[in-house]
Short mmCIF file of N, CA and C and ligand atoms in Angstrom, two decimals:
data_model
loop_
_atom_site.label_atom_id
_atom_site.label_comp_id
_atom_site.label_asym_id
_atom_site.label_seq_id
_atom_site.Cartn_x
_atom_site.Cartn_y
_atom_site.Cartn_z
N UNK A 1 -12.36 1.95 12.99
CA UNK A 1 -13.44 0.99 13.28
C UNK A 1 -14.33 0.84 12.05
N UNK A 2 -14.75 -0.46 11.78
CA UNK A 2 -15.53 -0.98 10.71
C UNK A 2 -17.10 -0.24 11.00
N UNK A 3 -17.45 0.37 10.23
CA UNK A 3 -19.17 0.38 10.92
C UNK A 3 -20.19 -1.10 10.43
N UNK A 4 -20.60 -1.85 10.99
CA UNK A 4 -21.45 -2.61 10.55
C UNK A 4 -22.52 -2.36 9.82
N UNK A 5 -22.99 -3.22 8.69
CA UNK A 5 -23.88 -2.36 7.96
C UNK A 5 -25.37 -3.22 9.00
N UNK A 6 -26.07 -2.39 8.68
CA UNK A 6 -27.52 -2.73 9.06
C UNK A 6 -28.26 -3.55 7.71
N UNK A 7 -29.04 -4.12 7.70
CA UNK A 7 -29.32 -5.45 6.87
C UNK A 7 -29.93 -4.82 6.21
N UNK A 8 -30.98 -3.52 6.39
CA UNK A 8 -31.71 -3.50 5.72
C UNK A 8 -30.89 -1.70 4.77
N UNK A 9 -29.57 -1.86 5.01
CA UNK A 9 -29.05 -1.06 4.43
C UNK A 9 -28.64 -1.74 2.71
N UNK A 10 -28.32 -2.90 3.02
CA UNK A 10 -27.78 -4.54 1.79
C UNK A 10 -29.22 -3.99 1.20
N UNK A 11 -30.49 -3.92 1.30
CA UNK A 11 -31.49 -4.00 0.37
C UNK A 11 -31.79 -2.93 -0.76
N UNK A 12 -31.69 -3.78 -1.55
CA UNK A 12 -31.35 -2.55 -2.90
C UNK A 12 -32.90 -2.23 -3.15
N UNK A 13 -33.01 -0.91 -2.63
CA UNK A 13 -34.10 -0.16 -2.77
C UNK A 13 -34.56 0.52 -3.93
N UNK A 14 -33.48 0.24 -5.06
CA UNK A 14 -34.66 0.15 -6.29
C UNK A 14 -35.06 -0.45 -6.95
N UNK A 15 -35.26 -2.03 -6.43
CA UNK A 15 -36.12 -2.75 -6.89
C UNK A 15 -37.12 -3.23 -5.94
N UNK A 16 -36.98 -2.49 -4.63
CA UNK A 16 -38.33 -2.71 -4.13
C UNK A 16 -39.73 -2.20 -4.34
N UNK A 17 -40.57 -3.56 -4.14
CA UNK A 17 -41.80 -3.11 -4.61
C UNK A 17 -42.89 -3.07 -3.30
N UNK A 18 -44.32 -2.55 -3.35
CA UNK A 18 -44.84 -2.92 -2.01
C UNK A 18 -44.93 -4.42 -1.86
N UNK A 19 -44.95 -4.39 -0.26
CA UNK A 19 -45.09 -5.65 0.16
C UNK A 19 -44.89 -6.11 1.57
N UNK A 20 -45.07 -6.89 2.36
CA UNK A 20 -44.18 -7.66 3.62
C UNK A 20 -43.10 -8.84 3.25
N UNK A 21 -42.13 -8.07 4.11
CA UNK A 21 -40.69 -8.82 3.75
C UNK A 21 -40.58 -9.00 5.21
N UNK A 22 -39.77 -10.50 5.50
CA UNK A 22 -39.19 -10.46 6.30
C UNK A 22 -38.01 -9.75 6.81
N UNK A 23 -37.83 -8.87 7.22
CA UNK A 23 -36.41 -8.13 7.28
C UNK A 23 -35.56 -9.32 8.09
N UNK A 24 -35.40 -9.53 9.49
CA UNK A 24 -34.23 -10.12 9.95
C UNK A 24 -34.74 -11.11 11.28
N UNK A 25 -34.81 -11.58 11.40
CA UNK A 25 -34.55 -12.27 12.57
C UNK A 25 -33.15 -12.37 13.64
N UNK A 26 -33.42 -11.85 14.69
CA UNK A 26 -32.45 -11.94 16.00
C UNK A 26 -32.70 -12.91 17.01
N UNK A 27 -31.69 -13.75 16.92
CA UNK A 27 -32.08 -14.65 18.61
C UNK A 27 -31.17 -14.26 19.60
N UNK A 28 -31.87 -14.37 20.64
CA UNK A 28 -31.03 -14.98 22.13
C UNK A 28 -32.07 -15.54 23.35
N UNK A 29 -31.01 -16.35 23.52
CA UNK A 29 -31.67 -17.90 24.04
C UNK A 29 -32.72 -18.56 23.44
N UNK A 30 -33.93 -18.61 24.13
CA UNK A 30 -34.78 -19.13 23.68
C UNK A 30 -35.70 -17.90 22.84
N UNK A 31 -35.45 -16.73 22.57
CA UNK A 31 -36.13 -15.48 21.89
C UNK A 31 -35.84 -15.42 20.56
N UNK A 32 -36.80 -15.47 20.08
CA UNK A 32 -36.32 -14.81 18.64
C UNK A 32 -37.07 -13.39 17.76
N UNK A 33 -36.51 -12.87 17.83
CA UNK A 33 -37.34 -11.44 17.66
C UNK A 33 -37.15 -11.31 16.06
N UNK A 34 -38.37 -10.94 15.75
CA UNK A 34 -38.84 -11.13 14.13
C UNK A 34 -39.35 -9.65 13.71
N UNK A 35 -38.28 -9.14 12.64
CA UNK A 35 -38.50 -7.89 11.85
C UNK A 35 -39.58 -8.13 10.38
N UNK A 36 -40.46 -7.53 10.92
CA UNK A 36 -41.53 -7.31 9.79
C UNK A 36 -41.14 -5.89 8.96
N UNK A 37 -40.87 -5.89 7.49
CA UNK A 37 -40.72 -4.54 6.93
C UNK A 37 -41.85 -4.57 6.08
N UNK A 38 -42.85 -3.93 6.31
CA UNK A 38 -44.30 -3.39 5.70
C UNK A 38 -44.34 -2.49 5.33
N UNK A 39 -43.88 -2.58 3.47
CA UNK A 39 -43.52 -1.54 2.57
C UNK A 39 -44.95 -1.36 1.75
N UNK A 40 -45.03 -0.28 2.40
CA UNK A 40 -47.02 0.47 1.30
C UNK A 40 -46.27 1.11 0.23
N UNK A 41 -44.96 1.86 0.01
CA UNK A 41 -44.97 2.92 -0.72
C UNK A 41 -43.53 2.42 -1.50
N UNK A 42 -43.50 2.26 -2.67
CA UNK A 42 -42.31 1.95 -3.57
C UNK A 42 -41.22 3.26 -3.67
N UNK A 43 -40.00 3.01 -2.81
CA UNK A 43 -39.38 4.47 -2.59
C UNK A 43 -38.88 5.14 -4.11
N UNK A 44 -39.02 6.19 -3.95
CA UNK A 44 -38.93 7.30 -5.35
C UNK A 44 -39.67 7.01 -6.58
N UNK A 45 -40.91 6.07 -6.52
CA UNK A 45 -41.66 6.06 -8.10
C UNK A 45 -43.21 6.54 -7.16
N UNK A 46 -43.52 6.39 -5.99
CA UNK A 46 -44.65 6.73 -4.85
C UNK A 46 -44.32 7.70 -4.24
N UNK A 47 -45.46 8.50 -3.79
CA UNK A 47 -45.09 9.52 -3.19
C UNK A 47 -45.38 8.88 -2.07
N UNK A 48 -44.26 9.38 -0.76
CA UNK A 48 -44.37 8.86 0.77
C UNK A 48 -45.36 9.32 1.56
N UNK A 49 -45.78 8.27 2.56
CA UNK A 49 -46.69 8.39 3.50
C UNK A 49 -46.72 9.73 4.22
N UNK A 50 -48.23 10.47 4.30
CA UNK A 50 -47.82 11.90 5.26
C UNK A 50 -47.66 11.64 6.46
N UNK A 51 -46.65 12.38 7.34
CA UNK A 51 -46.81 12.80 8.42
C UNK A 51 -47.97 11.83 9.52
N UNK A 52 -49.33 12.79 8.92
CA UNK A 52 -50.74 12.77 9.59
C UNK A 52 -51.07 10.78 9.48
N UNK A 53 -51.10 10.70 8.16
CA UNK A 53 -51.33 8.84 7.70
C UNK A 53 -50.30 8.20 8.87
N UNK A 54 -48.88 8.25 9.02
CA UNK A 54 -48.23 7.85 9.62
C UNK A 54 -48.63 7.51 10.99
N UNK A 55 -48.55 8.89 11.49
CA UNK A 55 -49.25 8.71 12.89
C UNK A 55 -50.64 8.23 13.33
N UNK A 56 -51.48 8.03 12.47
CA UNK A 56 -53.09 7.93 12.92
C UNK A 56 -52.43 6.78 13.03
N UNK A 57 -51.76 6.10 11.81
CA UNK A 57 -52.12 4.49 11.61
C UNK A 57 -50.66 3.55 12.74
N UNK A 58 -50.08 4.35 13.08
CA UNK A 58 -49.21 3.57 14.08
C UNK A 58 -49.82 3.65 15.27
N UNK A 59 -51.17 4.94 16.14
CA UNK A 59 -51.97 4.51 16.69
C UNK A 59 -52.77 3.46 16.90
N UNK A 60 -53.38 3.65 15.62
CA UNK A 60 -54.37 2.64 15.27
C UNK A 60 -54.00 1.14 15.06
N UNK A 61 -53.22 0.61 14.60
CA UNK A 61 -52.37 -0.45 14.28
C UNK A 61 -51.70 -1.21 15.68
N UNK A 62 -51.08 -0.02 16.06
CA UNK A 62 -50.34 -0.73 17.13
C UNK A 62 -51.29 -0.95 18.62
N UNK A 63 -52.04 -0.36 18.50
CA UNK A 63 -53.44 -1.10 19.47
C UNK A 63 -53.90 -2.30 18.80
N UNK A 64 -54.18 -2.37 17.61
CA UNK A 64 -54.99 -3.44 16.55
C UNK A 64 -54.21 -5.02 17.24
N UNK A 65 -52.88 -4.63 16.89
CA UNK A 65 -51.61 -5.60 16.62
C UNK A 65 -51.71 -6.90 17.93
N UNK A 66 -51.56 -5.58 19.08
CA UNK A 66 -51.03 -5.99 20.89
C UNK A 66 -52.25 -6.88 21.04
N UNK A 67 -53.80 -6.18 20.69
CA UNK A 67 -54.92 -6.45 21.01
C UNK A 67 -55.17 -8.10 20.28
N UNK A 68 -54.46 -8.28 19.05
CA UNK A 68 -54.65 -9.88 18.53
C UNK A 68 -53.74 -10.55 18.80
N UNK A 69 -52.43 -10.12 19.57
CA UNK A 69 -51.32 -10.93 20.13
C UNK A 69 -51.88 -11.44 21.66
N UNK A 70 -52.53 -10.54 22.23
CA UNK A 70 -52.80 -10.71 23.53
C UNK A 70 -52.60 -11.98 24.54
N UNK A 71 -53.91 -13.09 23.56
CA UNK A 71 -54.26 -14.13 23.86
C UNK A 71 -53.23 -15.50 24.07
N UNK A 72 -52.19 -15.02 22.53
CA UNK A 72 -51.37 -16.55 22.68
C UNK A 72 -50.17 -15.97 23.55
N UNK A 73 -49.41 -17.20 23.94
CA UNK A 73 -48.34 -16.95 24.97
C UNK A 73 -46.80 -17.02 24.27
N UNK A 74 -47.26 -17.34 22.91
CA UNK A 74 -46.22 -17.66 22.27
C UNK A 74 -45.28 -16.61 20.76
N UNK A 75 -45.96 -15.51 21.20
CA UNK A 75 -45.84 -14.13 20.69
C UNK A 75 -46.56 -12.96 21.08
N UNK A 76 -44.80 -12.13 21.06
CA UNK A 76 -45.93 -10.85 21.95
C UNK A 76 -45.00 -9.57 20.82
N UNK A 77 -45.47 -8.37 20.44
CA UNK A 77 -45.70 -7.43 20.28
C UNK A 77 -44.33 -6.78 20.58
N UNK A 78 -42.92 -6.53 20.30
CA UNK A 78 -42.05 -5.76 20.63
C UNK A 78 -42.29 -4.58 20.25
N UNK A 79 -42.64 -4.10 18.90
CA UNK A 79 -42.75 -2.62 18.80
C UNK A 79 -43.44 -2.43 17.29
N UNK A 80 -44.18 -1.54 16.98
CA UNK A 80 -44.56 -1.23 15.69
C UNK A 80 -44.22 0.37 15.51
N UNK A 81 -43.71 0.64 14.61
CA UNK A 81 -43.87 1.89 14.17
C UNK A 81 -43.41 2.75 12.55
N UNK A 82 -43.81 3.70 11.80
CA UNK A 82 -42.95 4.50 10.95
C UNK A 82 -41.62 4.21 10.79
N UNK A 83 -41.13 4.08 9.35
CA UNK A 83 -39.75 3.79 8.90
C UNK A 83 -39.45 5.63 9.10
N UNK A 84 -38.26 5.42 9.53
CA UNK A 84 -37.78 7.40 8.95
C UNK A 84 -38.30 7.64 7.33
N UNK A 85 -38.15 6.87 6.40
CA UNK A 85 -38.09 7.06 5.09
C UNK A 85 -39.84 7.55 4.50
N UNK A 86 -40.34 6.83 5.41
CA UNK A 86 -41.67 7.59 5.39
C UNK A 86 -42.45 5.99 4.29
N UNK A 87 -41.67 5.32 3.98
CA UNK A 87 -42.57 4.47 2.84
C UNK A 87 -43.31 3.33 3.47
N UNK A 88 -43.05 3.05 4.90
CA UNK A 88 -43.28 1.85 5.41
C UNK A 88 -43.20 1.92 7.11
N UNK A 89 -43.74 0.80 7.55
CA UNK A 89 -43.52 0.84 9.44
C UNK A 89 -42.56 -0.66 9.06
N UNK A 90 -42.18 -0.53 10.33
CA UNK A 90 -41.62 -2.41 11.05
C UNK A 90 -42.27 -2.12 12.13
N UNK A 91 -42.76 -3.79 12.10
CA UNK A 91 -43.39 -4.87 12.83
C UNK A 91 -42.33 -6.02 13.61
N UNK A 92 -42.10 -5.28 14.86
CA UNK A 92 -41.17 -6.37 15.53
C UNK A 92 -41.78 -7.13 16.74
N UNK A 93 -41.96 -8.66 16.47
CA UNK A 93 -42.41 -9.87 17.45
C UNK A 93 -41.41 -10.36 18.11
N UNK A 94 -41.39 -10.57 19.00
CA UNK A 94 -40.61 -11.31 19.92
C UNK A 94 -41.39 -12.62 20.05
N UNK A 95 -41.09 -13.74 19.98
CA UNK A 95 -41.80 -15.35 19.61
C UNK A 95 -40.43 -16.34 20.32
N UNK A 96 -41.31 -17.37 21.09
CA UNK A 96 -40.67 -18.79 21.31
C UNK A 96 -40.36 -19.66 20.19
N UNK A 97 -41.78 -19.47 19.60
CA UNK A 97 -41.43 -20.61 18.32
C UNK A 97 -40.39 -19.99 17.09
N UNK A 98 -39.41 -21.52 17.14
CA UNK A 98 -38.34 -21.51 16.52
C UNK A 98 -38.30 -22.05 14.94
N UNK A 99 -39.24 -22.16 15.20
CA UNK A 99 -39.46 -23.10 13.43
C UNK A 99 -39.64 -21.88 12.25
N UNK A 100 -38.86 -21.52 11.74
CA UNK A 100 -39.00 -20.27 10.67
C UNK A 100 -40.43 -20.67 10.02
N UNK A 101 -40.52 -21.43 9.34
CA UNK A 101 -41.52 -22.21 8.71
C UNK A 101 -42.82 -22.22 9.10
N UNK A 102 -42.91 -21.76 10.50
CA UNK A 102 -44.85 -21.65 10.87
C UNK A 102 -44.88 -20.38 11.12
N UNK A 103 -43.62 -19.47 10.62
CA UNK A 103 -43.76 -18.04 10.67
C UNK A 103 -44.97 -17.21 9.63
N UNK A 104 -44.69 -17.81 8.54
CA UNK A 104 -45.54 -17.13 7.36
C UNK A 104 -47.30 -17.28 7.87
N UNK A 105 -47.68 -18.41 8.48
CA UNK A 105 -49.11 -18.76 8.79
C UNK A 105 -49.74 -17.72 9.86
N UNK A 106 -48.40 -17.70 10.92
CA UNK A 106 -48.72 -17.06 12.10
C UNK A 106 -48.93 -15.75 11.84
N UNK A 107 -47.90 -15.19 11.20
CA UNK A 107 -47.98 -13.60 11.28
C UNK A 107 -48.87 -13.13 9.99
N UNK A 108 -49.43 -14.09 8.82
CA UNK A 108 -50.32 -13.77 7.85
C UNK A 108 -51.53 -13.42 9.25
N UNK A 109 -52.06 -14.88 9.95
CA UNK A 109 -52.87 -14.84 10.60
C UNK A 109 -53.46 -13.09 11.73
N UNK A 110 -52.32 -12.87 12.33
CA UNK A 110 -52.08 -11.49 12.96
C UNK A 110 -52.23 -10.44 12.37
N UNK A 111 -51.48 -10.07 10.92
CA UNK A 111 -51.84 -9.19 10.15
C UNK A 111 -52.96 -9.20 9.41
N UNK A 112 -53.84 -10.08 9.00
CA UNK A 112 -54.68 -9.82 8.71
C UNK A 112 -55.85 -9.70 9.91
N UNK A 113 -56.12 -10.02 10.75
CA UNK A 113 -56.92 -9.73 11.64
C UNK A 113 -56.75 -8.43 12.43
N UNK A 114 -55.41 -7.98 12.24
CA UNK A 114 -55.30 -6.45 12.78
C UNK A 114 -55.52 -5.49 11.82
N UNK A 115 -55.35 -5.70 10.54
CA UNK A 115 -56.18 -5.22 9.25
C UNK A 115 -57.53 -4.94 9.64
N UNK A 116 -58.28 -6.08 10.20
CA UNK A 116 -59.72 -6.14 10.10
C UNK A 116 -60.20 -4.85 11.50
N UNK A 117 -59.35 -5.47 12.35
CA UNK A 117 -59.63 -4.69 13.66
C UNK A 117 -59.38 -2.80 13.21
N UNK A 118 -58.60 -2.96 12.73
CA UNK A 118 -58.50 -1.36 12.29
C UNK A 118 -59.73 -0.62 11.53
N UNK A 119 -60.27 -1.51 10.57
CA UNK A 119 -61.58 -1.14 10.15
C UNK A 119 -62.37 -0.53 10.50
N UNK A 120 -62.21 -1.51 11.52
CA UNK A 120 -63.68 -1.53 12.36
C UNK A 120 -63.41 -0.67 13.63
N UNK A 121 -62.55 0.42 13.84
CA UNK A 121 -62.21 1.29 15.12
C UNK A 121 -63.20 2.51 14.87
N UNK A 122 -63.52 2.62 15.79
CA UNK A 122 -64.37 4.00 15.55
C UNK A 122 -63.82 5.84 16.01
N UNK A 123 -62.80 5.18 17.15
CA UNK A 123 -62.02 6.30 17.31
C UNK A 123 -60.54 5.87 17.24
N UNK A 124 -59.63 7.42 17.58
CA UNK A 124 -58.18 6.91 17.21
C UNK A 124 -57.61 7.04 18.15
N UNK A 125 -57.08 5.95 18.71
CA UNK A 125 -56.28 5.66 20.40
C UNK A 125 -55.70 6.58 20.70
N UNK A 126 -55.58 6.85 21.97
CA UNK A 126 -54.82 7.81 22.85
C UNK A 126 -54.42 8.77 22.22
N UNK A 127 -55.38 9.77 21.37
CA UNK A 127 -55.54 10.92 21.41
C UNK A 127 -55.69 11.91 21.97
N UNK A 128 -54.77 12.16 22.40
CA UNK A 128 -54.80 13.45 23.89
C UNK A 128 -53.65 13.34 24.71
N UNK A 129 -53.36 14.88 24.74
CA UNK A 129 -51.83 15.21 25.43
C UNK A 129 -51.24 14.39 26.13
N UNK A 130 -52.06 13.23 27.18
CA UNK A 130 -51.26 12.54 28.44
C UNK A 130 -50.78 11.56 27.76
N UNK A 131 -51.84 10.78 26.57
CA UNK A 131 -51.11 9.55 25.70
C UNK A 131 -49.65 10.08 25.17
N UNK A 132 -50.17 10.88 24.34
CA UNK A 132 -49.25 11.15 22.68
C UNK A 132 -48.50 12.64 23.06
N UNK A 133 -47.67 12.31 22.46
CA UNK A 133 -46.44 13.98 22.36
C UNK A 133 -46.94 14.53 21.38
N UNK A 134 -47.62 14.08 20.89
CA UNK A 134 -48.14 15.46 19.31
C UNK A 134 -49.30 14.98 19.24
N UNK A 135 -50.63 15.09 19.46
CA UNK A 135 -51.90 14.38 19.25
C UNK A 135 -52.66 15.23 18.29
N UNK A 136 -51.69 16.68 17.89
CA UNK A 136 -52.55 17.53 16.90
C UNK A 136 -52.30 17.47 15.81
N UNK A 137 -51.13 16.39 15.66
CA UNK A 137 -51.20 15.82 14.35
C UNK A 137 -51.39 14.35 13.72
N UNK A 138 -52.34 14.52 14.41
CA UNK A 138 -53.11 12.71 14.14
C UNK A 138 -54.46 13.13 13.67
N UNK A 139 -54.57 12.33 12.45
CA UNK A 139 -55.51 12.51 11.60
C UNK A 139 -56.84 11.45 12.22
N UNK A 140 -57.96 11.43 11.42
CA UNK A 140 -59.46 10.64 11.83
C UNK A 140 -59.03 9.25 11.37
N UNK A 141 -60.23 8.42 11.72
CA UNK A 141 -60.04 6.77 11.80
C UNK A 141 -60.04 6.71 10.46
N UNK A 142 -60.17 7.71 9.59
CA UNK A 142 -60.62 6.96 7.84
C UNK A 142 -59.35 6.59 7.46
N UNK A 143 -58.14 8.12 7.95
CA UNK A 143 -57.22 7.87 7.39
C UNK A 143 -56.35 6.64 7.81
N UNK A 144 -56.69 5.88 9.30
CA UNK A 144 -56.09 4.44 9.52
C UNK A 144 -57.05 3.64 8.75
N UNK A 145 -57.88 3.50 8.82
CA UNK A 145 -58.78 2.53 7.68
C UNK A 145 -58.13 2.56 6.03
N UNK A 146 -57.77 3.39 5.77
CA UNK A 146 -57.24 3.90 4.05
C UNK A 146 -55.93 2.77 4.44
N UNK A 147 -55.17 3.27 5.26
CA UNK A 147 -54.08 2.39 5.64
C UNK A 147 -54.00 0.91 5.61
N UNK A 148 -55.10 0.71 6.53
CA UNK A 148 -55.24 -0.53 6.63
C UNK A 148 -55.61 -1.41 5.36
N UNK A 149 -56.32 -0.71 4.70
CA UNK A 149 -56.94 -0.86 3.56
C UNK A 149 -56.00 -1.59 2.52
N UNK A 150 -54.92 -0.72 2.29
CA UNK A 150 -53.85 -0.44 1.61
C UNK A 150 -52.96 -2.01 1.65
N UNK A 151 -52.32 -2.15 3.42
CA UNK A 151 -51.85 -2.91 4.06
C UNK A 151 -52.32 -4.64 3.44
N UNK A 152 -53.83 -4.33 3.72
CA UNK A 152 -54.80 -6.02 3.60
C UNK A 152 -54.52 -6.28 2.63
N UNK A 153 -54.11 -5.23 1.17
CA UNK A 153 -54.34 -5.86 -0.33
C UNK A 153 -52.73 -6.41 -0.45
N UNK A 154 -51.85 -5.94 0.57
CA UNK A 154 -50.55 -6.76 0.53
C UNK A 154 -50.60 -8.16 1.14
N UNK A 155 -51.04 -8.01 2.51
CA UNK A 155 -51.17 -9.15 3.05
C UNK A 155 -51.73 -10.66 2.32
N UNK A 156 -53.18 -9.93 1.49
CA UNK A 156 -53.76 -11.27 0.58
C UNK A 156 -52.69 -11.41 -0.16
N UNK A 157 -52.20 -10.25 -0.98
CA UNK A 157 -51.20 -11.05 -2.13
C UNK A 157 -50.12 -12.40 -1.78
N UNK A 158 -49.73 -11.64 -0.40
CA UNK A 158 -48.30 -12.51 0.61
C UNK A 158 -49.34 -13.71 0.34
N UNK A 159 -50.46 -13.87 1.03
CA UNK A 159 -51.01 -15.44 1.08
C UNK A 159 -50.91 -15.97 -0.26
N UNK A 160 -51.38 -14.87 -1.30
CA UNK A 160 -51.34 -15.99 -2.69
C UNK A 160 -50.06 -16.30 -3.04
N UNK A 161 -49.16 -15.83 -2.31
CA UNK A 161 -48.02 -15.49 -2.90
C UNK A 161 -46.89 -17.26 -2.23
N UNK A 162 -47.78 -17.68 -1.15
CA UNK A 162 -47.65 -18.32 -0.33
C UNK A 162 -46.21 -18.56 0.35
N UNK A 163 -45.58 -16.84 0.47
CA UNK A 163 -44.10 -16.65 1.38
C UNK A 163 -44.52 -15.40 1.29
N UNK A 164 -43.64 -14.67 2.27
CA UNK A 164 -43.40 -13.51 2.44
C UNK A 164 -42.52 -13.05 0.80
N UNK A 165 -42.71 -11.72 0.68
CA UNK A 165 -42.25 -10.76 -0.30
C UNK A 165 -40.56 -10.85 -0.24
N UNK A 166 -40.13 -11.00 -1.29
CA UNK A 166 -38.58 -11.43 -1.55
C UNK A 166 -37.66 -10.54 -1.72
N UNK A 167 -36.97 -9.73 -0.85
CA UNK A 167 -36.11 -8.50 -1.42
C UNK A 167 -35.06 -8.66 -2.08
N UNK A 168 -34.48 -7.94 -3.06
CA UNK A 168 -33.11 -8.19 -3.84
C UNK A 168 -31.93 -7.45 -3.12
N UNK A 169 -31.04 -8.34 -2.92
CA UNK A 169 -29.75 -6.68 -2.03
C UNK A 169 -28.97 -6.54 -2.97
N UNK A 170 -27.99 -5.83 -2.48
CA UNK A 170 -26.67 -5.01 -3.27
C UNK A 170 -25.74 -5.71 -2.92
N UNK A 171 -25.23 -6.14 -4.17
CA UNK A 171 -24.24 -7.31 -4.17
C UNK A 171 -22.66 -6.71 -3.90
N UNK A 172 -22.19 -7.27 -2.67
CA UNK A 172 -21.13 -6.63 -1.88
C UNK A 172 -19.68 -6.70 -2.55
ZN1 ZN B 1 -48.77 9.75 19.04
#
């Protein structure tokens, strides 16, 4: 049996730099579920995200995220979390709208306002045994703020940049 490669296996990871890339888009039917790869840490020239950073800020974030999706009906929140590799999370939306093209506005719009919302948190979500399987290793709101911090100076660039961050793959 062939193993299929995973897409974001094709991405030649040493010329990635930080940034938001679109990783992949999946449809079925009318769904199209949209991979955000939100790279903070350039693998092997950066040292990787700890542990503690990881977890505060996939708390923190992934409340931020749900909390600015809430309102529209036309994207919702599939999952945020930590890459294994430690350099980055994905950001996966599930969205009606089919137009690739009002993607970059929408999800600039989301990420930066969940940027902002993270800021401004004063404590760090569901901290405590019934939420979280490990809550003793979740660090204070600074270290999601540092994060976020980190995150926003990608996000502006993406806007000046006016597309998402361009990955190079490994030519098959
Ligand atoms: Zn947790």
């Amino acid at each position: 049996m062939k193993i299929k490669n995973s897409v974001s296996f094709n991405v030649d990871h040493s010329r990635l730099k930080r940034g938001i890339y679109l990783s992949r888009i999946d449809t079925m039917k009318d769904i199209n579920t949209v991979t955000l790869d939100l790279r903070l840490r350039v693998p092997y020239k950066e040292d990787i995200i700890s542990n503690k950073e990881l977890h505060t800020f996939e708390h923190c974030f992934a409340t931020a995220v749900r909390n600015m999706t809430e309102e529209t009906d036309s994207v919702a929140v599939a999952y945020f979390g930590p890459m294994g590799c430690q350099t980055g999370y994905y950001l996966v939306f599930n969205t009606t709208e089919s137009d690739e093209h009002r993607y970059f506005d929408m999800f600039y719009d989301i990420l930066k306002k969940s940027c902002g919302y993270v800021k401004g948190m004063t404590e760090v979500p569901a901290k405590n045994e019934l939420q979280c399987g490990n809550c003793y290793s979740l660090g204070e709101t600074a270290d999601a703020v540092k994060a976020a911090e980190e995150l926003e100076e990608l996000v502006d660039e993406m806007k000046q940049l006016g597309g998402f961050h361009k990955y190079s793959f490994i030519e098959d």
